[in-house]
JSON list of C-alpha atoms in Angstrom, two decimals:
[
{"chain": "P", "resi": 1, "resn": "LYS", "atom": "CA", "xyz": [3.51, 0.57, -18.39]},
{"chain": "P", "resi": 2, "resn": "ALA", "atom": "CA", "xyz": [6.06, 0.44, -15.21]},
{"chain": "P", "resi": 3, "resn": "LEU", "atom": "CA", "xyz": [3.47, -2.12, -13.52]},
{"chain": "P", "resi": 4, "resn": "ILE", "atom": "CA", "xyz": [3.30, -4.08, -16.84]},
{"chain": "P", "resi": 5, "resn": "ARG", "atom": "CA", "xyz": [7.18, -4.05, -17.10]},
{"chain": "P", "resi": 6, "resn": "GLU", "atom": "CA", "xyz": [7.54, -5.04, -13.21]},
{"chain": "P", "resi": 7, "resn": "GLU", "atom": "CA", "xyz": [5.22, -7.94, -13.57]},
{"chain": "P", "resi": 8, "resn": "MET", "atom": "CA", "xyz": [6.98, -9.19, -16.49]},
{"chain": "P", "resi": 9, "resn": "GLU", "atom": "CA", "xyz": [10.13, -9.07, -14.82]},
{"chain": "P", "resi": 10, "resn": "ARG", "atom": "CA", "xyz": [8.48, -10.62, -11.86]},
{"chain": "P", "resi": 11, "resn": "LEU", "atom": "CA", "xyz": [7.26, -13.66, -13.89]},
{"chain": "P", "resi": 12, "resn": "LEU", "atom": "CA", "xyz": [9.82, -14.07, -16.29]},
{"chain": "P", "resi": 13, "resn": "GLY", "atom": "CA", "xyz": [12.98, -12.65, -14.36]},
{"chain": "P", "resi": 14, "resn": "PRO", "atom": "CA", "xyz": [15.06, -9.51, -14.45]},
{"chain": "P", "resi": 15, "resn": "ASP", "atom": "CA", "xyz": [17.33, -10.94, -17.20]},
{"chain": "P", "resi": 16, "resn": "ALA", "atom": "CA", "xyz": [15.03, -12.70, -19.42]},
{"chain": "P", "resi": 17, "resn": "VAL", "atom": "CA", "xyz": [14.56, -11.63, -23.08]},
{"chain": "P", "resi": 18, "resn": "TYR", "atom": "CA", "xyz": [10.76, -11.62, -23.62]},
{"chain": "P", "resi": 19, "resn": "CYS", "atom": "CA", "xyz": [10.26, -11.44, -27.31]},
{"chain": "P", "resi": 20, "resn": "MET", "atom": "CA", "xyz": [7.49, -13.47, -28.23]},
{"chain": "P", "resi": 21, "resn": "TYR", "atom": "CA", "xyz": [5.59, -13.30, -31.73]},
{"chain": "P", "resi": 22, "resn": "PHE", "atom": "CA", "xyz": [2.27, -14.17, -33.18]},
{"chain": "P", "resi": 23, "resn": "GLY", "atom": "CA", "xyz": [2.10, -15.49, -36.69]},
{"chain": "P", "resi": 24, "resn": "ASP", "atom": "CA", "xyz": [3.84, -16.76, -39.36]},
{"chain": "P", "resi": 25, "resn": "GLU", "atom": "CA", "xyz": [7.42, -15.78, -39.65]},
{"chain": "P", "resi": 26, "resn": "ASP", "atom": "CA", "xyz": [7.86, -17.04, -43.33]},
{"chain": "P", "resi": 27, "resn": "THR", "atom": "CA", "xyz": [5.27, -14.88, -44.73]},
{"chain": "P", "resi": 28, "resn": "ASN", "atom": "CA", "xyz": [6.50, -11.83, -42.43]},
{"chain": "P", "resi": 29, "resn": "GLY", "atom": "CA", "xyz": [3.11, -11.89, -40.78]},
{"chain": "P", "resi": 30, "resn": "ILE", "atom": "CA", "xyz": [4.40, -11.85, -37.33]},
{"chain": "P", "resi": 31, "resn": "MET", "atom": "CA", "xyz": [3.58, -9.51, -34.67]},
{"chain": "P", "resi": 32, "resn": "PRO", "atom": "CA", "xyz": [5.18, -9.04, -30.99]},
{"chain": "P", "resi": 33, "resn": "ILE", "atom": "CA", "xyz": [2.44, -10.28, -28.38]},
{"chain": "P", "resi": 34, "resn": "ASN", "atom": "CA", "xyz": [4.39, -9.03, -25.45]},
{"chain": "P", "resi": 35, "resn": "ASP", "atom": "CA", "xyz": [5.21, -5.54, -26.67]},
{"chain": "P", "resi": 36, "resn": "ILE", "atom": "CA", "xyz": [4.27, -2.97, -24.06]},
{"chain": "P", "resi": 37, "resn": "ASP", "atom": "CA", "xyz": [1.51, -1.75, -26.32]},
{"chain": "P", "resi": 38, "resn": "GLU", "atom": "CA", "xyz": [-0.08, -5.10, -26.13]},
{"chain": "P", "resi": 39, "resn": "TYR", "atom": "CA", "xyz": [-1.04, -4.49, -22.78]},
{"chain": "P", "resi": 40, "resn": "LYS", "atom": "CA", "xyz": [-3.36, -1.87, -20.67]},
{"chain": "P", "resi": 41, "resn": "THR", "atom": "CA", "xyz": [-4.03, -1.23, -17.05]},
{"chain": "P", "resi": 42, "resn": "GLU", "atom": "CA", "xyz": [-7.01, -0.10, -15.59]},
{"chain": "P", "resi": 43, "resn": "TYR", "atom": "CA", "xyz": [-7.45, 1.34, -12.00]},
{"chain": "P", "resi": 44, "resn": "SER", "atom": "CA", "xyz": [-10.22, 1.33, -9.69]},
{"chain": "P", "resi": 45, "resn": "PRO", "atom": "CA", "xyz": [-11.42, 4.35, -8.00]},
{"chain": "P", "resi": 46, "resn": "ILE", "atom": "CA", "xyz": [-9.43, 5.10, -4.71]},
{"chain": "P", "resi": 47, "resn": "LYS", "atom": "CA", "xyz": [-11.04, 3.78, -1.41]},
{"chain": "P", "resi": 48, "resn": "SER", "atom": "CA", "xyz": [-10.17, 5.26, 2.03]},
{"chain": "P", "resi": 49, "resn": "VAL", "atom": "CA", "xyz": [-10.14, 2.76, 4.68]},
{"chain": "P", "resi": 50, "resn": "SER", "atom": "CA", "xyz": [-9.61, 3.41, 8.58]},
{"chain": "P", "resi": 51, "resn": "ILE", "atom": "CA", "xyz": [-8.17, 0.89, 10.91]},
{"chain": "P", "resi": 52, "resn": "SER", "atom": "CA", "xyz": [-7.82, 1.39, 14.60]},
{"chain": "P", "resi": 53, "resn": "GLY", "atom": "CA", "xyz": [-6.27, -0.67, 17.51]},
{"chain": "P", "resi": 54, "resn": "LYS", "atom": "CA", "xyz": [-3.28, -0.96, 19.91]},
{"chain": "P", "resi": 55, "resn": "PRO", "atom": "CA", "xyz": [0.19, -0.46, 18.02]},
{"chain": "P", "resi": 56, "resn": "GLY", "atom": "CA", "xyz": [3.17, -2.40, 18.78]},
{"chain": "P", "resi": 57, "resn": "GLY", "atom": "CA", "xyz": [6.10, -1.08, 20.95]},
{"chain": "P", "resi": 58, "resn": "VAL", "atom": "CA", "xyz": [6.54, 0.44, 24.31]},
{"chain": "P", "resi": 59, "resn": "LEU", "atom": "CA", "xyz": [2.87, 1.15, 24.95]},
{"chain": "P", "resi": 60, "resn": "GLU", "atom": "CA", "xyz": [2.88, -0.16, 28.54]},
{"chain": "P", "resi": 61, "resn": "ALA", "atom": "CA", "xyz": [5.87, 2.24, 29.18]},
{"chain": "P", "resi": 62, "resn": "SER", "atom": "CA", "xyz": [4.50, 5.64, 30.39]},
{"chain": "P", "resi": 63, "resn": "LEU", "atom": "CA", "xyz": [6.61, 8.75, 30.21]},
{"chain": "P", "resi": 64, "resn": "SER", "atom": "CA", "xyz": [6.52, 11.75, 32.31]},
{"chain": "P", "resi": 65, "resn": "VAL", "atom": "CA", "xyz": [8.29, 15.21, 32.24]},
{"chain": "P", "resi": 66, "resn": "SER", "atom": "CA", "xyz": [9.80, 17.13, 35.20]},
{"chain": "P", "resi": 67, "resn": "GLY", "atom": "CA", "xyz": [10.28, 20.70, 35.78]},
{"chain": "P", "resi": 68, "resn": "PRO", "atom": "CA", "xyz": [8.35, 23.59, 37.36]},
{"chain": "P", "resi": 69, "resn": "SER", "atom": "CA", "xyz": [4.79, 22.82, 37.93]},
{"chain": "P", "resi": 70, "resn": "ASP", "atom": "CA", "xyz": [3.57, 26.26, 36.34]},
{"chain": "P", "resi": 71, "resn": "GLN", "atom": "CA", "xyz": [4.85, 25.28, 32.96]},
{"chain": "P", "resi": 72, "resn": "THR", "atom": "CA", "xyz": [3.68, 22.75, 30.58]},
{"chain": "P", "resi": 73, "resn": "TYR", "atom": "CA", "xyz": [6.27, 20.86, 28.26]},
{"chain": "P", "resi": 74, "resn": "TYR", "atom": "CA", "xyz": [6.22, 18.72, 25.12]},
{"chain": "P", "resi": 75, "resn": "LEU", "atom": "CA", "xyz": [6.34, 15.04, 25.46]},
{"chain": "P", "resi": 76, "resn": "GLY", "atom": "CA", "xyz": [6.88, 12.95, 22.57]},
{"chain": "P", "resi": 77, "resn": "TRP", "atom": "CA", "xyz": [7.35, 9.24, 21.13]},
{"chain": "P", "resi": 78, "resn": "THR", "atom": "CA", "xyz": [8.61, 8.00, 17.74]},
{"chain": "P", "resi": 79, "resn": "TYR", "atom": "CA", "xyz": [6.42, 5.93, 15.35]},
{"chain": "P", "resi": 80, "resn": "THR", "atom": "CA", "xyz": [6.96, 3.88, 12.08]},
{"chain": "P", "resi": 81, "resn": "ASP", "atom": "CA", "xyz": [4.13, 2.33, 10.17]},
{"chain": "P", "resi": 82, "resn": "ALA", "atom": "CA", "xyz": [5.91, -0.94, 9.46]},
{"chain": "P", "resi": 83, "resn": "GLY", "atom": "CA", "xyz": [5.50, -3.96, 12.03]},
{"chain": "P", "resi": 84, "resn": "GLY", "atom": "CA", "xyz": [3.22, -4.20, 14.84]},
{"chain": "P", "resi": 85, "resn": "PRO", "atom": "CA", "xyz": [0.00, -5.94, 14.68]},
{"chain": "P", "resi": 86, "resn": "SER", "atom": "CA", "xyz": [-2.36, -6.12, 11.60]},
{"chain": "P", "resi": 87, "resn": "VAL", "atom": "CA", "xyz": [-6.01, -5.66, 11.04]},
{"chain": "P", "resi": 88, "resn": "SER", "atom": "CA", "xyz": [-7.67, -7.13, 8.20]},
{"chain": "P", "resi": 89, "resn": "LYS", "atom": "CA", "xyz": [-10.63, -5.12, 6.47]},
{"chain": "P", "resi": 90, "resn": "GLY", "atom": "CA", "xyz": [-12.74, -6.29, 3.55]},
{"chain": "P", "resi": 91, "resn": "ILE", "atom": "CA", "xyz": [-13.30, -3.62, 0.71]},
{"chain": "P", "resi": 92, "resn": "SER", "atom": "CA", "xyz": [-15.84, -3.91, -2.08]},
{"chain": "P", "resi": 93, "resn": "PHE", "atom": "CA", "xyz": [-15.18, -2.42, -5.28]},
{"chain": "P", "resi": 94, "resn": "ALA", "atom": "CA", "xyz": [-17.50, -1.92, -8.40]},
{"chain": "P", "resi": 95, "resn": "HIS", "atom": "CA", "xyz": [-17.08, -4.66, -11.29]},
{"chain": "P", "resi": 96, "resn": "PRO", "atom": "CA", "xyz": [-14.71, -5.67, -12.96]},
{"chain": "P", "resi": 97, "resn": "PHE", "atom": "CA", "xyz": [-12.72, -5.06, -9.51]},
{"chain": "P", "resi": 98, "resn": "LYS", "atom": "CA", "xyz": [-13.05, -7.64, -7.05]},
{"chain": "P", "resi": 99, "resn": "PHE", "atom": "CA", "xyz": [-13.87, -7.52, -3.28]},
{"chain": "P", "resi": 100, "resn": "ILE", "atom": "CA", "xyz": [-10.62, -7.76, -1.50]},
{"chain": "P", "resi": 101, "resn": "THR", "atom": "CA", "xyz": [-9.42, -8.16, 2.02]},
{"chain": "P", "resi": 102, "resn": "VAL", "atom": "CA", "xyz": [-6.64, -6.23, 3.21]},
{"chain": "P", "resi": 103, "resn": "SER", "atom": "CA", "xyz": [-4.13, -6.66, 5.92]},
{"chain": "P", "resi": 104, "resn": "LEU", "atom": "CA", "xyz": [-2.96, -3.44, 7.38]},
{"chain": "P", "resi": 105, "resn": "SER", "atom": "CA", "xyz": [-0.34, -2.56, 9.70]},
{"chain": "P", "resi": 106, "resn": "LEU", "atom": "CA", "xyz": [-0.90, -0.77, 12.93]},
{"chain": "P", "resi": 107, "resn": "GLY", "atom": "CA", "xyz": [2.87, 0.13, 13.49]},
{"chain": "P", "resi": 108, "resn": "MET", "atom": "CA", "xyz": [5.29, 0.39, 16.22]},
{"chain": "P", "resi": 109, "resn": "VAL", "atom": "CA", "xyz": [5.54, 3.14, 19.02]},
{"chain": "P", "resi": 110, "resn": "SER", "atom": "CA", "xyz": [8.86, 3.91, 21.07]},
{"chain": "P", "resi": 111, "resn": "ASN", "atom": "CA", "xyz": [10.10, 6.09, 23.60]},
{"chain": "P", "resi": 112, "resn": "THR", "atom": "CA", "xyz": [13.49, 6.41, 21.88]},
{"chain": "P", "resi": 113, "resn": "ASP", "atom": "CA", "xyz": [14.85, 7.57, 18.42]},
{"chain": "P", "resi": 114, "resn": "ASN", "atom": "CA", "xyz": [14.68, 4.36, 16.96]},
{"chain": "P", "resi": 115, "resn": "TYR", "atom": "CA", "xyz": [11.89, 5.29, 14.46]},
{"chain": "P", "resi": 116, "resn": "GLY", "atom": "CA", "xyz": [10.93, 7.86, 11.99]},
{"chain": "P", "resi": 117, "resn": "ILE", "atom": "CA", "xyz": [7.56, 9.76, 12.76]},
{"chain": "P", "resi": 118, "resn": "GLU", "atom": "CA", "xyz": [7.48, 12.03, 15.97]},
{"chain": "P", "resi": 119, "resn": "PHE", "atom": "CA", "xyz": [4.37, 12.56, 17.69]},
{"chain": "P", "resi": 120, "resn": "GLY", "atom": "CA", "xyz": [3.07, 13.67, 21.15]},
{"chain": "P", "resi": 121, "resn": "ILE", "atom": "CA", "xyz": [1.47, 16.32, 23.29]},
{"chain": "P", "resi": 122, "resn": "ASN", "atom": "CA", "xyz": [2.36, 19.82, 23.67]},
{"chain": "P", "resi": 123, "resn": "ASP", "atom": "CA", "xyz": [0.96, 20.62, 26.95]},
{"chain": "P", "resi": 124, "resn": "ALA", "atom": "CA", "xyz": [2.31, 17.88, 29.36]},
{"chain": "P", "resi": 125, "resn": "LYS", "atom": "CA", "xyz": [2.25, 18.75, 32.87]},
{"chain": "P", "resi": 126, "resn": "PRO", "atom": "CA", "xyz": [5.30, 17.94, 35.24]},
{"chain": "P", "resi": 127, "resn": "GLY", "atom": "CA", "xyz": [4.70, 14.81, 37.33]},
{"chain": "P", "resi": 128, "resn": "VAL", "atom": "CA", "xyz": [1.69, 13.26, 35.33]},
{"chain": "P", "resi": 129, "resn": "LYS", "atom": "CA", "xyz": [2.36, 9.96, 33.29]},
{"chain": "P", "resi": 130, "resn": "TYR", "atom": "CA", "xyz": [1.20, 9.50, 29.63]},
{"chain": "P", "resi": 131, "resn": "LYS", "atom": "CA", "xyz": [1.00, 6.62, 27.38]},
{"chain": "P", "resi": 132, "resn": "VAL", "atom": "CA", "xyz": [-0.10, 5.83, 24.00]},
{"chain": "P", "resi": 133, "resn": "THR", "atom": "CA", "xyz": [-3.19, 3.41, 23.85]},
{"chain": "P", "resi": 134, "resn": "GLU", "atom": "CA", "xyz": [-4.45, 3.40, 20.46]},
{"chain": "P", "resi": 135, "resn": "VAL", "atom": "CA", "xyz": [-3.57, 4.52, 16.55]},
{"chain": "P", "resi": 136, "resn": "THR", "atom": "CA", "xyz": [-5.99, 5.17, 13.96]},
{"chain": "P", "resi": 137, "resn": "LYS", "atom": "CA", "xyz": [-4.50, 5.11, 10.45]},
{"chain": "P", "resi": 138, "resn": "THR", "atom": "CA", "xyz": [-6.16, 5.91, 7.26]},
{"chain": "P", "resi": 139, "resn": "TYR", "atom": "CA", "xyz": [-5.05, 4.22, 3.74]},
{"chain": "P", "resi": 140, "resn": "ASP", "atom": "CA", "xyz": [-5.88, 4.89, 0.41]},
{"chain": "P", "resi": 141, "resn": "VAL", "atom": "CA", "xyz": [-6.36, 1.61, -1.13]},
{"chain": "P", "resi": 142, "resn": "GLN", "atom": "CA", "xyz": [-6.55, 1.10, -5.11]},
{"chain": "P", "resi": 143, "resn": "GLN", "atom": "CA", "xyz": [-6.87, -1.95, -7.36]},
{"chain": "P", "resi": 144, "resn": "TYR", "atom": "CA", "xyz": [-5.41, -2.52, -10.80]},
{"chain": "P", "resi": 145, "resn": "ILE", "atom": "CA", "xyz": [-5.95, -4.90, -13.65]},
{"chain": "P", "resi": 146, "resn": "ILE", "atom": "CA", "xyz": [-3.33, -5.29, -16.51]},
{"chain": "P", "resi": 147, "resn": "TYR", "atom": "CA", "xyz": [-5.06, -6.66, -19.42]},
{"chain": "P", "resi": 148, "resn": "LYS", "atom": "CA", "xyz": [-3.21, -8.34, -22.32]},
{"chain": "P", "resi": 149, "resn": "LYS", "atom": "CA", "xyz": [-4.20, -8.63, -26.16]},
{"chain": "P", "resi": 150, "resn": "VAL", "atom": "CA", "xyz": [-4.96, -12.27, -26.81]},
{"chain": "P", "resi": 151, "resn": "TYR", "atom": "CA", "xyz": [-4.96, -12.77, -30.61]},
{"chain": "P", "resi": 152, "resn": "ASN", "atom": "CA", "xyz": [-6.91, -15.75, -32.23]},
{"chain": "P", "resi": 153, "resn": "ASP", "atom": "CA", "xyz": [-6.31, -17.56, -35.60]},
{"chain": "P", "resi": 154, "resn": "ALA", "atom": "CA", "xyz": [-7.85, -14.67, -37.71]},
{"chain": "P", "resi": 155, "resn": "GLY", "atom": "CA", "xyz": [-5.50, -12.22, -36.49]},
{"chain": "P", "resi": 156, "resn": "SER", "atom": "CA", "xyz": [-7.96, -10.16, -34.19]},
{"chain": "P", "resi": 157, "resn": "TYR", "atom": "CA", "xyz": [-8.12, -9.83, -30.45]},
{"chain": "P", "resi": 158, "resn": "THR", "atom": "CA", "xyz": [-9.60, -9.70, -27.44]},
{"chain": "P", "resi": 159, "resn": "TRP", "atom": "CA", "xyz": [-8.37, -7.95, -24.16]},
{"chain": "P", "resi": 160, "resn": "GLU", "atom": "CA", "xyz": [-8.14, -10.64, -21.29]},
{"chain": "P", "resi": 161, "resn": "GLU", "atom": "CA", "xyz": [-7.07, -10.26, -17.75]},
{"chain": "P", "resi": 162, "resn": "TRP", "atom": "CA", "xyz": [-3.25, -11.09, -17.29]},
{"chain": "P", "resi": 163, "resn": "SER", "atom": "CA", "xyz": [-2.33, -9.97, -13.88]},
{"chain": "P", "resi": 164, "resn": "GLY", "atom": "CA", "xyz": [-3.31, -7.29, -11.32]},
{"chain": "P", "resi": 165, "resn": "GLY", "atom": "CA", "xyz": [-3.03, -6.32, -7.64]},
{"chain": "P", "resi": 166, "resn": "LYS", "atom": "CA", "xyz": [-3.34, -3.20, -5.29]},
{"chain": "P", "resi": 167, "resn": "THR", "atom": "CA", "xyz": [-1.66, -0.45, -3.83]},
{"chain": "P", "resi": 168, "resn": "GLU", "atom": "CA", "xyz": [-2.06, 0.63, -0.34]},
{"chain": "P", "resi": 169, "resn": "THR", "atom": "CA", "xyz": [-1.00, 4.21, 0.73]},
{"chain": "P", "resi": 170, "resn": "VAL", "atom": "CA", "xyz": [-1.02, 5.76, 4.50]},
{"chain": "P", "resi": 171, "resn": "THR", "atom": "CA", "xyz": [-2.59, 9.14, 4.31]},
{"chain": "P", "resi": 172, "resn": "ASN", "atom": "CA", "xyz": [-3.40, 9.91, 7.98]},
{"chain": "P", "resi": 173, "resn": "ARG", "atom": "CA", "xyz": [-2.30, 8.71, 11.83]},
{"chain": "P", "resi": 174, "resn": "ASN", "atom": "CA", "xyz": [-3.97, 9.92, 14.70]},
{"chain": "P", "resi": 175, "resn": "PHE", "atom": "CA", "xyz": [-2.74, 8.61, 18.11]},
{"chain": "P", "resi": 176, "resn": "LYS", "atom": "CA", "xyz": [-4.83, 8.53, 21.58]},
{"chain": "P", "resi": 177, "resn": "ILE", "atom": "CA", "xyz": [-2.64, 9.40, 24.28]},
{"chain": "P", "resi": 178, "resn": "VAL", "atom": "CA", "xyz": [-3.99, 9.11, 28.10]},
{"chain": "P", "resi": 179, "resn": "GLN", "atom": "CA", "xyz": [-2.85, 10.15, 31.26]},
{"chain": "P", "resi": 180, "resn": "VAL", "atom": "CA", "xyz": [-1.94, 7.20, 33.69]}
]
């Protein structure tokens, strides 16, 4: 229901009053045609999609730690899912859902605290340089179709596709870190 309301507001504006009616008002035979009960939403199964590639950011900047050579240290970067290059991937869904192409972001890496997710290696050796060369991200992708009741002159109705879309949710990230 939230998706339907969001779509109505997107199409008609947030301040619009969307009370349309079907039937003859004089004979009291009217019924609302955009009431929330006049819509239904169908969801596809969730498909898991993995993409890999070189994220944006400071990948060429290698990092190293210093200290006694008989110890290991944590060496970290920060990361955000937004930005960076994108990878397109085609996904097939069963009828009534359509084949879609999604464009998914590889994200951005930084060696500062500008971004939100921290990752790294726990056993960095002093004097050895390391850099991030690849990220692999897994997304859950799901389509939805919003159907609307369409009334005919006899007062009966059929369900017809009114709107739809997709959701993409990051479920996993893995980083390839190499010694330089």
